[in-house]
PDB file of C-alpha atoms in Angstrom:
ATOM      1  CA  UNK A 535    -220.100 158.149 -22.317  1.00 86.00           C
ATOM      2  CA  UNK A 536    -221.189 156.019 -19.360  1.00 95.00           C
ATOM      3  CA  UNK A 537    -221.376 157.113 -15.732  1.00 97.00           C
ATOM      4  CA  UNK A 538    -220.926 154.692 -12.867  1.00 98.00           C
ATOM      5  CA  UNK A 539    -221.312 155.186  -9.143  1.00 98.00           C
ATOM      6  CA  UNK A 540    -219.423 153.433  -6.346  1.00 98.00           C
ATOM      7  CA  UNK A 541    -220.897 153.300  -2.835  1.00 98.00           C
ATOM      8  CA  UNK A 542    -218.963 152.418   0.310  1.00 98.00           C
ATOM      9  CA  UNK A 543    -220.686 150.688   3.238  1.00 96.00           C
ATOM     10  CA  UNK A 544    -220.354 151.453   6.936  1.00 94.00           C
ATOM     11  CA  UNK A 545    -223.586 150.469   8.672  1.00 95.00           C
ATOM     12  CA  UNK A 546    -225.608 153.483   9.736  1.00 97.00           C
ATOM     13  CA  UNK A 547    -222.911 155.780   8.330  1.00 96.00           C
ATOM     14  CA  UNK A 548    -224.629 154.836   5.092  1.00 97.00           C
ATOM     15  CA  UNK A 549    -227.266 157.433   5.889  1.00 98.00           C
ATOM     16  CA  UNK A 550    -224.644 159.980   4.882  1.00 98.00           C
ATOM     17  CA  UNK A 551    -224.705 158.324   1.466  1.00 98.00           C
ATOM     18  CA  UNK A 552    -228.510 158.417   1.519  1.00 98.00           C
ATOM     19  CA  UNK A 553    -228.390 162.191   2.043  1.00 98.00           C
ATOM     20  CA  UNK A 554    -226.019 162.600  -0.874  1.00 98.00           C
ATOM     21  CA  UNK A 555    -228.115 160.369  -3.134  1.00 98.00           C
ATOM     22  CA  UNK A 556    -231.397 162.081  -2.283  1.00 98.00           C
ATOM     23  CA  UNK A 557    -229.804 165.387  -3.247  1.00 98.00           C
ATOM     24  CA  UNK A 558    -228.648 163.895  -6.544  1.00 98.00           C
ATOM     25  CA  UNK A 559    -232.199 162.693  -7.196  1.00 98.00           C
ATOM     26  CA  UNK A 560    -233.439 166.252  -6.685  1.00 98.00           C
ATOM     27  CA  UNK A 561    -230.765 167.509  -9.059  1.00 98.00           C
ATOM     28  CA  UNK A 562    -231.764 164.951 -11.730  1.00 97.00           C
ATOM     29  CA  UNK A 563    -228.321 163.359 -11.842  1.00 97.00           C
ATOM     30  CA  UNK A 564    -228.536 160.297 -14.068  1.00 96.00           C
ATOM     31  CA  UNK A 565    -226.137 157.381 -14.158  1.00 98.00           C
ATOM     32  CA  UNK A 566    -225.752 154.074 -15.955  1.00 98.00           C
ATOM     33  CA  UNK A 567    -224.635 151.784 -13.160  1.00 98.00           C
ATOM     34  CA  UNK A 568    -223.948 151.391  -9.458  1.00 98.00           C
ATOM     35  CA  UNK A 569    -221.376 149.133  -7.783  1.00 98.00           C
ATOM     36  CA  UNK A 570    -222.285 148.947  -4.128  1.00 98.00           C
ATOM     37  CA  UNK A 571    -221.434 147.138  -0.932  1.00 98.00           C
ATOM     38  CA  UNK A 572    -223.087 146.564   2.432  1.00 98.00           C
ATOM     39  CA  UNK A 573    -225.063 149.632   3.573  1.00 97.00           C
ATOM     40  CA  UNK A 574    -224.187 151.217   0.251  1.00 98.00           C
ATOM     41  CA  UNK A 575    -226.241 148.482  -1.403  1.00 98.00           C
ATOM     42  CA  UNK A 576    -229.100 148.516   1.094  1.00 98.00           C
ATOM     43  CA  UNK A 577    -229.555 152.286   1.100  1.00 98.00           C
ATOM     44  CA  UNK A 578    -228.254 153.026  -2.384  1.00 98.00           C
ATOM     45  CA  UNK A 579    -230.832 150.856  -4.104  1.00 98.00           C
ATOM     46  CA  UNK A 580    -233.366 153.586  -3.319  1.00 98.00           C
ATOM     47  CA  UNK A 581    -231.518 155.876  -5.735  1.00 98.00           C
ATOM     48  CA  UNK A 582    -232.168 153.418  -8.535  1.00 98.00           C
ATOM     49  CA  UNK A 583    -235.860 153.265  -7.622  1.00 98.00           C
ATOM     50  CA  UNK A 584    -236.046 157.047  -7.226  1.00 98.00           C
ATOM     51  CA  UNK A 585    -237.412 156.803  -3.676  1.00 98.00           C
ATOM     52  CA  UNK A 586    -236.080 159.981  -2.143  1.00 98.00           C
ATOM     53  CA  UNK A 587    -236.181 159.935   1.655  1.00 98.00           C
ATOM     54  CA  UNK A 588    -237.029 156.253   2.039  1.00 98.00           C
ATOM     55  CA  UNK A 589    -233.747 155.115   3.652  1.00 98.00           C
ATOM     56  CA  UNK A 590    -233.887 157.844   6.281  1.00 98.00           C
ATOM     57  CA  UNK A 591    -237.602 157.381   6.874  1.00 98.00           C
ATOM     58  CA  UNK A 592    -237.692 153.681   7.642  1.00 98.00           C
ATOM     59  CA  UNK A 593    -234.506 153.784   9.689  1.00 98.00           C
ATOM     60  CA  UNK A 594    -235.743 156.605  11.907  1.00 98.00           C
ATOM     61  CA  UNK A 595    -239.137 154.944  12.227  1.00 98.00           C
ATOM     62  CA  UNK A 596    -237.894 151.509  13.231  1.00 98.00           C
ATOM     63  CA  UNK A 597    -234.385 151.999  14.621  1.00 96.00           C
ATOM     64  CA  UNK A 598    -235.565 151.426  18.207  1.00 95.00           C
ATOM     65  CA  UNK A 599    -238.051 148.738  17.318  1.00 96.00           C
ATOM     66  CA  UNK A 600    -236.820 145.447  18.796  1.00 95.00           C
ATOM     67  CA  UNK A 601    -238.082 143.684  15.702  1.00 96.00           C
ATOM     68  CA  UNK A 602    -235.545 145.588  13.580  1.00 97.00           C
ATOM     69  CA  UNK A 603    -232.151 145.715  15.322  1.00 96.00           C
ATOM     70  CA  UNK A 604    -231.651 144.316  18.811  1.00 95.00           C
ATOM     71  CA  UNK A 605    -229.613 142.079  21.086  1.00 94.00           C
ATOM     72  CA  UNK A 606    -232.757 140.009  21.431  1.00 94.00           C
ATOM     73  CA  UNK A 607    -232.669 139.295  17.705  1.00 96.00           C
ATOM     74  CA  UNK A 608    -228.962 138.433  17.914  1.00 96.00           C
ATOM     75  CA  UNK A 609    -229.597 135.964  20.744  1.00 95.00           C
ATOM     76  CA  UNK A 610    -232.681 134.408  19.182  1.00 95.00           C
ATOM     77  CA  UNK A 611    -231.688 134.327  15.525  1.00 96.00           C
ATOM     78  CA  UNK A 612    -227.934 134.924  15.338  1.00 96.00           C
ATOM     79  CA  UNK A 613    -228.506 138.199  13.490  1.00 97.00           C
ATOM     80  CA  UNK A 614    -228.421 141.598  15.173  1.00 97.00           C
ATOM     81  CA  UNK A 615    -230.410 142.962  12.216  1.00 97.00           C
ATOM     82  CA  UNK A 616    -233.499 140.798  12.150  1.00 97.00           C
ATOM     83  CA  UNK A 617    -233.867 139.024   8.838  1.00 97.00           C
ATOM     84  CA  UNK A 618    -237.645 138.749   8.639  1.00 98.00           C
ATOM     85  CA  UNK A 619    -238.474 142.269   9.789  1.00 98.00           C
ATOM     86  CA  UNK A 620    -235.673 144.283   8.182  1.00 98.00           C
ATOM     87  CA  UNK A 621    -235.453 142.498   4.843  1.00 98.00           C
ATOM     88  CA  UNK A 622    -238.995 141.276   4.296  1.00 98.00           C
ATOM     89  CA  UNK A 623    -241.615 143.007   6.456  1.00 98.00           C
ATOM     90  CA  UNK A 624    -240.283 146.547   5.928  1.00 98.00           C
ATOM     91  CA  UNK A 625    -239.628 146.545   2.149  1.00 98.00           C
ATOM     92  CA  UNK A 626    -242.557 144.293   1.250  1.00 98.00           C
ATOM     93  CA  UNK A 627    -245.196 145.753   3.571  1.00 98.00           C
ATOM     94  CA  UNK A 628    -244.396 148.661   5.900  1.00 98.00           C
ATOM     95  CA  UNK A 629    -242.317 150.959   3.669  1.00 98.00           C
ATOM     96  CA  UNK A 630    -242.619 149.321   0.289  1.00 98.00           C
ATOM     97  CA  UNK A 631    -239.663 149.299  -2.061  1.00 98.00           C
ATOM     98  CA  UNK A 632    -240.695 150.257  -5.602  1.00 98.00           C
ATOM     99  CA  UNK A 633    -239.287 147.360  -7.574  1.00 98.00           C
ATOM    100  CA  UNK A 634    -241.041 148.390 -10.773  1.00 98.00           C
ATOM    101  CA  UNK A 635    -239.428 151.844 -10.691  1.00 98.00           C
ATOM    102  CA  UNK A 636    -236.080 150.156 -10.022  1.00 98.00           C
ATOM    103  CA  UNK A 637    -236.476 148.044 -13.156  1.00 98.00           C
ATOM    104  CA  UNK A 638    -237.631 150.974 -15.270  1.00 98.00           C
ATOM    105  CA  UNK A 639    -234.561 152.996 -14.296  1.00 97.00           C
ATOM    106  CA  UNK A 640    -232.406 150.524 -16.270  1.00 94.00           C
ATOM    107  CA  UNK A 641    -229.509 151.231 -13.919  1.00 98.00           C
ATOM    108  CA  UNK A 642    -227.114 148.281 -13.742  1.00 98.00           C
ATOM    109  CA  UNK A 643    -226.981 147.624 -10.003  1.00 98.00           C
ATOM    110  CA  UNK A 644    -224.288 145.430  -8.426  1.00 98.00           C
ATOM    111  CA  UNK A 645    -224.154 144.340  -4.781  1.00 98.00           C
ATOM    112  CA  UNK A 646    -220.857 143.015  -3.443  1.00 98.00           C
ATOM    113  CA  UNK A 647    -220.802 139.926  -1.222  1.00 98.00           C
ATOM    114  CA  UNK A 648    -217.955 137.892   0.277  1.00 98.00           C
ATOM    115  CA  UNK A 649    -217.786 134.169  -0.446  1.00 98.00           C
ATOM    116  CA  UNK A 650    -216.709 132.700   2.889  1.00 98.00           C
ATOM    117  CA  UNK A 651    -215.206 129.586   1.328  1.00 98.00           C
ATOM    118  CA  UNK A 652    -212.921 131.471  -1.056  1.00 98.00           C
ATOM    119  CA  UNK A 653    -212.568 134.727   0.870  1.00 98.00           C
ATOM    120  CA  UNK A 654    -213.116 136.530  -2.430  1.00 98.00           C
ATOM    121  CA  UNK A 655    -215.680 139.147  -3.436  1.00 98.00           C
ATOM    122  CA  UNK A 656    -218.523 138.357  -5.794  1.00 98.00           C
ATOM    123  CA  UNK A 657    -220.463 141.077  -7.567  1.00 98.00           C
ATOM    124  CA  UNK A 658    -224.116 140.166  -7.912  1.00 98.00           C
ATOM    125  CA  UNK A 659    -226.127 142.004 -10.538  1.00 98.00           C
ATOM    126  CA  UNK A 660    -229.463 142.795  -8.941  1.00 98.00           C
ATOM    127  CA  UNK A 661    -232.305 142.738 -11.458  1.00 98.00           C
ATOM    128  CA  UNK A 662    -235.176 141.602  -9.230  1.00 98.00           C
ATOM    129  CA  UNK A 663    -234.552 142.895  -5.693  1.00 98.00           C
ATOM    130  CA  UNK A 664    -237.442 141.041  -4.073  1.00 98.00           C
ATOM    131  CA  UNK A 665    -236.330 137.701  -5.507  1.00 98.00           C
ATOM    132  CA  UNK A 666    -232.669 138.474  -4.758  1.00 98.00           C
ATOM    133  CA  UNK A 667    -233.211 139.777  -1.235  1.00 98.00           C
ATOM    134  CA  UNK A 668    -230.914 137.167   0.278  1.00 98.00           C
ATOM    135  CA  UNK A 669    -227.991 138.474  -1.768  1.00 98.00           C
ATOM    136  CA  UNK A 670    -228.737 142.019  -0.648  1.00 98.00           C
ATOM    137  CA  UNK A 671    -228.922 140.718   2.903  1.00 98.00           C
ATOM    138  CA  UNK A 672    -225.603 138.943   2.485  1.00 98.00           C
ATOM    139  CA  UNK A 673    -223.969 142.145   1.279  1.00 98.00           C
ATOM    140  CA  UNK A 674    -224.995 143.916   4.488  1.00 97.00           C
ATOM    141  CA  UNK A 675    -224.487 141.062   6.984  1.00 97.00           C
ATOM    142  CA  UNK A 676    -221.663 142.346   9.169  1.00 97.00           C
ATOM    143  CA  UNK A 677    -219.145 139.942  10.732  1.00 97.00           C
ATOM    144  CA  UNK A 678    -219.604 138.866  14.358  1.00 97.00           C
ATOM    145  CA  UNK A 679    -223.221 140.079  14.563  1.00 97.00           C
ATOM    146  CA  UNK A 680    -224.603 138.119  11.610  1.00 98.00           C
ATOM    147  CA  UNK A 681    -224.922 134.483  10.667  1.00 97.00           C
ATOM    148  CA  UNK A 682    -223.598 133.489   7.248  1.00 98.00           C
ATOM    149  CA  UNK A 683    -226.232 133.784   4.540  1.00 98.00           C
ATOM    150  CA  UNK A 684    -226.501 130.450   2.756  1.00 97.00           C
ATOM    151  CA  UNK A 685    -227.356 130.748  -0.933  1.00 96.00           C
ATOM    152  CA  UNK A 686    -227.221 127.744  -3.239  1.00 95.00           C
ATOM    153  CA  UNK A 687    -225.103 125.919  -0.686  1.00 96.00           C
ATOM    154  CA  UNK A 688    -222.507 128.686  -0.390  1.00 97.00           C
ATOM    155  CA  UNK A 689    -221.912 130.786   2.730  1.00 98.00           C
ATOM    156  CA  UNK A 690    -221.761 134.551   2.278  1.00 98.00           C
ATOM    157  CA  UNK A 691    -221.194 137.586   4.492  1.00 98.00           C
ATOM    158  CA  UNK A 692    -220.613 141.325   4.218  1.00 98.00           C
ATOM    159  CA  UNK A 693    -219.086 142.308   0.891  1.00 98.00           C
ATOM    160  CA  UNK A 694    -217.128 144.963   2.739  1.00 98.00           C
ATOM    161  CA  UNK A 695    -214.831 142.279   4.142  1.00 98.00           C
ATOM    162  CA  UNK A 696    -213.336 141.479   0.742  1.00 98.00           C
ATOM    163  CA  UNK A 697    -213.977 144.754  -1.113  1.00 98.00           C
ATOM    164  CA  UNK A 698    -214.886 147.649   1.168  1.00 97.00           C
ATOM    165  CA  UNK A 699    -214.995 150.115  -1.723  1.00 98.00           C
ATOM    166  CA  UNK A 700    -215.662 148.276  -5.028  1.00 98.00           C
ATOM    167  CA  UNK A 701    -213.866 150.892  -7.099  1.00 98.00           C
ATOM    168  CA  UNK A 702    -211.739 148.543  -9.176  1.00 98.00           C
ATOM    169  CA  UNK A 703    -214.845 146.600 -10.178  1.00 98.00           C
ATOM    170  CA  UNK A 704    -216.382 149.820 -11.486  1.00 98.00           C
ATOM    171  CA  UNK A 705    -213.248 150.406 -13.538  1.00 97.00           C
ATOM    172  CA  UNK A 706    -213.408 146.928 -15.054  1.00 97.00           C
ATOM    173  CA  UNK A 707    -217.035 147.541 -16.026  1.00 98.00           C
ATOM    174  CA  UNK A 708    -215.773 150.353 -18.245  1.00 96.00           C
ATOM    175  CA  UNK A 709    -217.529 153.412 -16.857  1.00 97.00           C
ATOM    176  CA  UNK A 710    -216.039 156.537 -18.403  1.00 94.00           C
ATOM    177  CA  UNK A 711    -217.001 158.651 -15.395  1.00 96.00           C
ATOM    178  CA  UNK A 712    -216.879 157.330 -11.852  1.00 98.00           C
ATOM    179  CA  UNK A 713    -218.684 158.969  -8.940  1.00 98.00           C
ATOM    180  CA  UNK A 714    -217.482 157.627  -5.595  1.00 98.00           C
ATOM    181  CA  UNK A 715    -219.404 158.247  -2.367  1.00 98.00           C
ATOM    182  CA  UNK A 716    -217.428 157.452   0.774  1.00 98.00           C
ATOM    183  CA  UNK A 717    -218.521 157.470   4.410  1.00 97.00           C
ATOM    184  CA  UNK A 718    -215.137 158.372   5.880  1.00 96.00           C
ATOM    185  CA  UNK A 719    -213.251 161.707   5.634  1.00 95.00           C
ATOM    186  CA  UNK A 720    -210.156 162.210   3.494  1.00 94.00           C
ATOM    187  CA  UNK A 721    -207.590 161.391   6.196  1.00 94.00           C
ATOM    188  CA  UNK A 722    -209.223 158.192   7.466  1.00 95.00           C
ATOM    189  CA  UNK A 723    -207.298 154.924   7.247  1.00 96.00           C
ATOM    190  CA  UNK A 724    -208.089 151.568   8.839  1.00 97.00           C
ATOM    191  CA  UNK A 725    -205.754 150.013  11.397  1.00 97.00           C
ATOM    192  CA  UNK A 726    -204.695 146.390  11.684  1.00 96.00           C
ATOM    193  CA  UNK A 727    -207.235 144.362  13.688  1.00 96.00           C
ATOM    194  CA  UNK A 728    -206.544 141.904  16.473  1.00 94.00           C
ATOM    195  CA  UNK A 729    -206.365 138.347  15.163  1.00 95.00           C
ATOM    196  CA  UNK A 730    -207.669 136.670  18.325  1.00 95.00           C
ATOM    197  CA  UNK A 731    -211.400 137.174  17.787  1.00 95.00           C
ATOM    198  CA  UNK A 732    -211.169 136.551  14.047  1.00 97.00           C
ATOM    199  CA  UNK A 733    -209.305 133.261  14.543  1.00 97.00           C
ATOM    200  CA  UNK A 734    -211.767 132.104  17.180  1.00 96.00           C
ATOM    201  CA  UNK A 735    -214.952 133.189  15.442  1.00 97.00           C
ATOM    202  CA  UNK A 736    -214.199 132.030  11.903  1.00 98.00           C
ATOM    203  CA  UNK A 737    -211.936 129.003  12.407  1.00 96.00           C
ATOM    204  CA  UNK A 738    -214.051 127.017   9.942  1.00 96.00           C
ATOM    205  CA  UNK A 739    -213.360 129.525   7.174  1.00 98.00           C
ATOM    206  CA  UNK A 740    -209.562 129.929   6.819  1.00 98.00           C
ATOM    207  CA  UNK A 741    -209.704 131.975   3.623  1.00 98.00           C
ATOM    208  CA  UNK A 742    -212.361 134.263   5.013  1.00 98.00           C
ATOM    209  CA  UNK A 743    -210.228 134.725   8.126  1.00 98.00           C
ATOM    210  CA  UNK A 744    -207.264 135.777   6.045  1.00 98.00           C
ATOM    211  CA  UNK A 745    -209.339 138.232   4.047  1.00 98.00           C
ATOM    212  CA  UNK A 746    -210.848 139.735   7.194  1.00 98.00           C
ATOM    213  CA  UNK A 747    -207.397 140.182   8.732  1.00 98.00           C
ATOM    214  CA  UNK A 748    -206.126 141.909   5.592  1.00 98.00           C
ATOM    215  CA  UNK A 749    -209.195 144.084   5.127  1.00 98.00           C
ATOM    216  CA  UNK A 750    -207.484 147.136   6.603  1.00 97.00           C
ATOM    217  CA  UNK A 751    -204.636 146.968   4.093  1.00 98.00           C
ATOM    218  CA  UNK A 752    -206.907 146.410   1.101  1.00 98.00           C
ATOM    219  CA  UNK A 753    -209.121 149.291   2.211  1.00 98.00           C
ATOM    220  CA  UNK A 754    -206.226 151.699   2.631  1.00 98.00           C
ATOM    221  CA  UNK A 755    -204.760 150.766  -0.758  1.00 98.00           C
ATOM    222  CA  UNK A 756    -208.110 151.348  -2.443  1.00 98.00           C
ATOM    223  CA  UNK A 757    -208.471 154.760  -0.803  1.00 98.00           C
ATOM    224  CA  UNK A 758    -205.029 155.708  -2.134  1.00 97.00           C
ATOM    225  CA  UNK A 759    -205.999 154.660  -5.667  1.00 97.00           C
ATOM    226  CA  UNK A 760    -209.249 156.595  -5.495  1.00 98.00           C
ATOM    227  CA  UNK A 761    -207.464 159.687  -4.211  1.00 97.00           C
ATOM    228  CA  UNK A 762    -204.938 159.504  -7.020  1.00 97.00           C
ATOM    229  CA  UNK A 763    -207.667 159.159  -9.644  1.00 97.00           C
ATOM    230  CA  UNK A 764    -209.589 161.998  -8.038  1.00 97.00           C
ATOM    231  CA  UNK A 765    -206.575 164.280  -8.260  1.00 96.00           C
ATOM    232  CA  UNK A 766    -206.036 163.379 -11.916  1.00 95.00           C
ATOM    233  CA  UNK A 767    -209.695 163.947 -12.803  1.00 94.00           C
ATOM    234  CA  UNK A 768    -210.507 160.297 -13.438  1.00 94.00           C
ATOM    235  CA  UNK A 769    -213.049 160.111 -10.637  1.00 97.00           C
ATOM    236  CA  UNK A 770    -215.274 162.426  -8.618  1.00 98.00           C
ATOM    237  CA  UNK A 771    -215.413 161.774  -4.878  1.00 98.00           C
ATOM    238  CA  UNK A 772    -217.916 162.965  -2.299  1.00 98.00           C
ATOM    239  CA  UNK A 773    -216.846 162.225   1.268  1.00 98.00           C
ATOM    240  CA  UNK A 774    -217.858 163.552   4.703  1.00 98.00           C
ATOM    241  CA  UNK A 775    -216.586 167.054   5.372  1.00 97.00           C
ATOM    242  CA  UNK A 776    -216.262 166.066   9.026  1.00 94.00           C
ATOM    243  CA  UNK A 777    -215.779 162.829  10.939  1.00 91.00           C
ATOM    244  CA  UNK A 778    -218.990 160.902  11.531  1.00 89.00           C
ATOM    245  CA  UNK A 779    -218.996 159.993  15.217  1.00 87.00           C
ATOM    246  CA  UNK A 780    -221.379 157.050  15.378  1.00 89.00           C
ATOM    247  CA  UNK A 781    -221.266 153.281  15.563  1.00 85.00           C
ATOM    248  CA  UNK A 782    -222.250 150.979  12.749  1.00 87.00           C
ATOM    249  CA  UNK A 783    -225.532 150.207  14.504  1.00 92.00           C
ATOM    250  CA  UNK A 784    -226.320 153.674  15.851  1.00 94.00           C
ATOM    251  CA  UNK A 785    -229.827 153.840  17.343  1.00 92.00           C
ATOM    252  CA  UNK A 786    -230.256 157.541  18.108  1.00 96.00           C
ATOM    253  CA  UNK A 787    -232.722 158.951  15.539  1.00 96.00           C
ATOM    254  CA  UNK A 788    -231.359 162.476  15.991  1.00 96.00           C
ATOM    255  CA  UNK A 789    -227.853 161.311  15.139  1.00 96.00           C
ATOM    256  CA  UNK A 790    -229.147 159.463  12.095  1.00 97.00           C
ATOM    257  CA  UNK A 791    -230.847 162.657  10.944  1.00 97.00           C
ATOM    258  CA  UNK A 792    -227.645 164.644  11.515  1.00 97.00           C
ATOM    259  CA  UNK A 793    -225.615 162.195   9.407  1.00 97.00           C
ATOM    260  CA  UNK A 794    -228.174 162.366   6.621  1.00 98.00           C
ATOM    261  CA  UNK A 795    -228.210 166.178   6.805  1.00 98.00           C
ATOM    262  CA  UNK A 796    -224.425 166.257   6.495  1.00 98.00           C
ATOM    263  CA  UNK A 797    -224.715 164.195   3.306  1.00 98.00           C
ATOM    264  CA  UNK A 798    -227.274 166.650   1.924  1.00 98.00           C
ATOM    265  CA  UNK A 799    -225.080 169.619   2.849  1.00 98.00           C
ATOM    266  CA  UNK A 800    -221.927 168.152   1.322  1.00 98.00           C
ATOM    267  CA  UNK A 801    -223.751 167.147  -1.861  1.00 98.00           C
ATOM    268  CA  UNK A 802    -225.281 170.599  -2.309  1.00 98.00           C
ATOM    269  CA  UNK A 803    -221.819 172.132  -1.971  1.00 98.00           C
ATOM    270  CA  UNK A 804    -220.440 169.866  -4.698  1.00 98.00           C
ATOM    271  CA  UNK A 805    -223.335 169.364  -7.100  1.00 98.00           C
ATOM    272  CA  UNK A 806    -222.335 172.066  -9.609  1.00 98.00           C
ATOM    273  CA  UNK A 807    -218.821 170.656  -9.687  1.00 98.00           C
ATOM    274  CA  UNK A 808    -220.246 167.165 -10.170  1.00 98.00           C
ATOM    275  CA  UNK A 809    -222.376 168.256 -13.115  1.00 97.00           C
ATOM    276  CA  UNK A 810    -219.331 169.842 -14.732  1.00 97.00           C
ATOM    277  CA  UNK A 811    -217.372 166.620 -14.208  1.00 97.00           C
ATOM    278  CA  UNK A 812    -220.106 164.522 -15.822  1.00 96.00           C
ATOM    279  CA  UNK A 813    -220.566 166.868 -18.771  1.00 93.00           C
ATOM    280  CA  UNK A 814    -216.952 167.716 -19.508  1.00 88.00           C
ATOM    281  CA  UNK A 815    -215.115 166.230 -22.470  1.00 64.00           C
ATOM    282  CA  UNK A 816    -213.841 162.765 -21.691  1.00 49.00           C
ATOM    283  CA  UNK A 817    -210.436 163.384 -23.227  1.00 46.00           C
ATOM    284  CA  UNK A 818    -208.971 162.493 -19.840  1.00 47.00           C
ATOM    285  CA  UNK A 819    -210.771 159.159 -19.974  1.00 46.00           C
ATOM    286  CA  UNK A 820    -209.236 158.357 -23.328  1.00 44.00           C
ATOM    287  CA  UNK A 821    -205.812 159.223 -21.983  1.00 46.00           C
ATOM    288  CA  UNK A 822    -206.426 156.924 -19.012  1.00 47.00           C
ATOM    289  CA  UNK A 823    -207.201 154.026 -21.345  1.00 44.00           C
ATOM    290  CA  UNK A 824    -203.977 154.648 -23.274  1.00 43.00           C
ATOM    291  CA  UNK A 825    -201.774 154.657 -20.174  1.00 46.00           C
TER     292      UNK A 825
END
C-alpha cells in the first residue's frame, strides 16, 4: 500500500502547511510520495528532508529583509521574491537545506509548474533540489510579481495557475492513500477574476492567459472532487479550521507564527484519525479502482 501527499500553495499561507508537516514529522508519519505546487513545494520539501521548523525559521528571520521579499527587488529584478537571496543564498548558505537527507528519504517528490506556451501543468520530479532549483523557483513564481523562469528555452510560472491542487496527478500516480493538505477552509471557493489585467500583462502568452482566467473554475472543481473523495474515505484532508486572514506575501512575523501554530493545532487534532486512515484496510481503495 502506497501513501501519497498533495500540497496546495498559497504564498505565506503555506506556513499553515509547514505547521501540519512538522507535526507529522514528530508523529513519524511516513509516506511514499508528494505532489506539490508553489508554496507547497517550497515549504513541503522540508518534510522530505526531515527538517522540522526550517520553513518557519527562515521565513521569520528574513521576511523583512529587503534582500528576500521587497518592492525594491521587484523594481530591480522583476521578481518580488529575490531569486539570488531566497533560492540560493538562504538554502545554500544561511539556513542550509539538507539535500542528502532528502535523497535518503526516498520520497518521490513532484513540483508542479505551468508551461506558459501551452498553458498546461508539468510535474517535475525533484531528485536533486540544488541542481533543480530553477524548477522549484518556477513552481513558486506567482503571476504579476514574478518574471517567467526560463528553463531549456521554455517559459514557466507558478504551477498553481494550471493546477492549484495537484490531486488528480496524485491519483494517476497510483497512491492507495492520499493525504491532502489545503490552505483554505472547507467553504472557500475562488471567484472569477477580471480579464483586463490578465489580457494586458500576458498578451504574449494566449494559452497561459486562458488558463489563468479559468483558474478559479478548475480550482473549485478540484475542491469538489477532493471533498467527495474525502466523504467516501478515498482521501484524508487537513484544512484550516478557521479562515487565514493574510496576504500571499505577508510580512508580519507574528502572523506567520500564528498561521504555523494553527497548522500544528489542526494536525494534532487529526493525527490519530490520520494514522487510522493510513493503517486501515484498503478495501475501499480496491472498490475505487473497480468503479
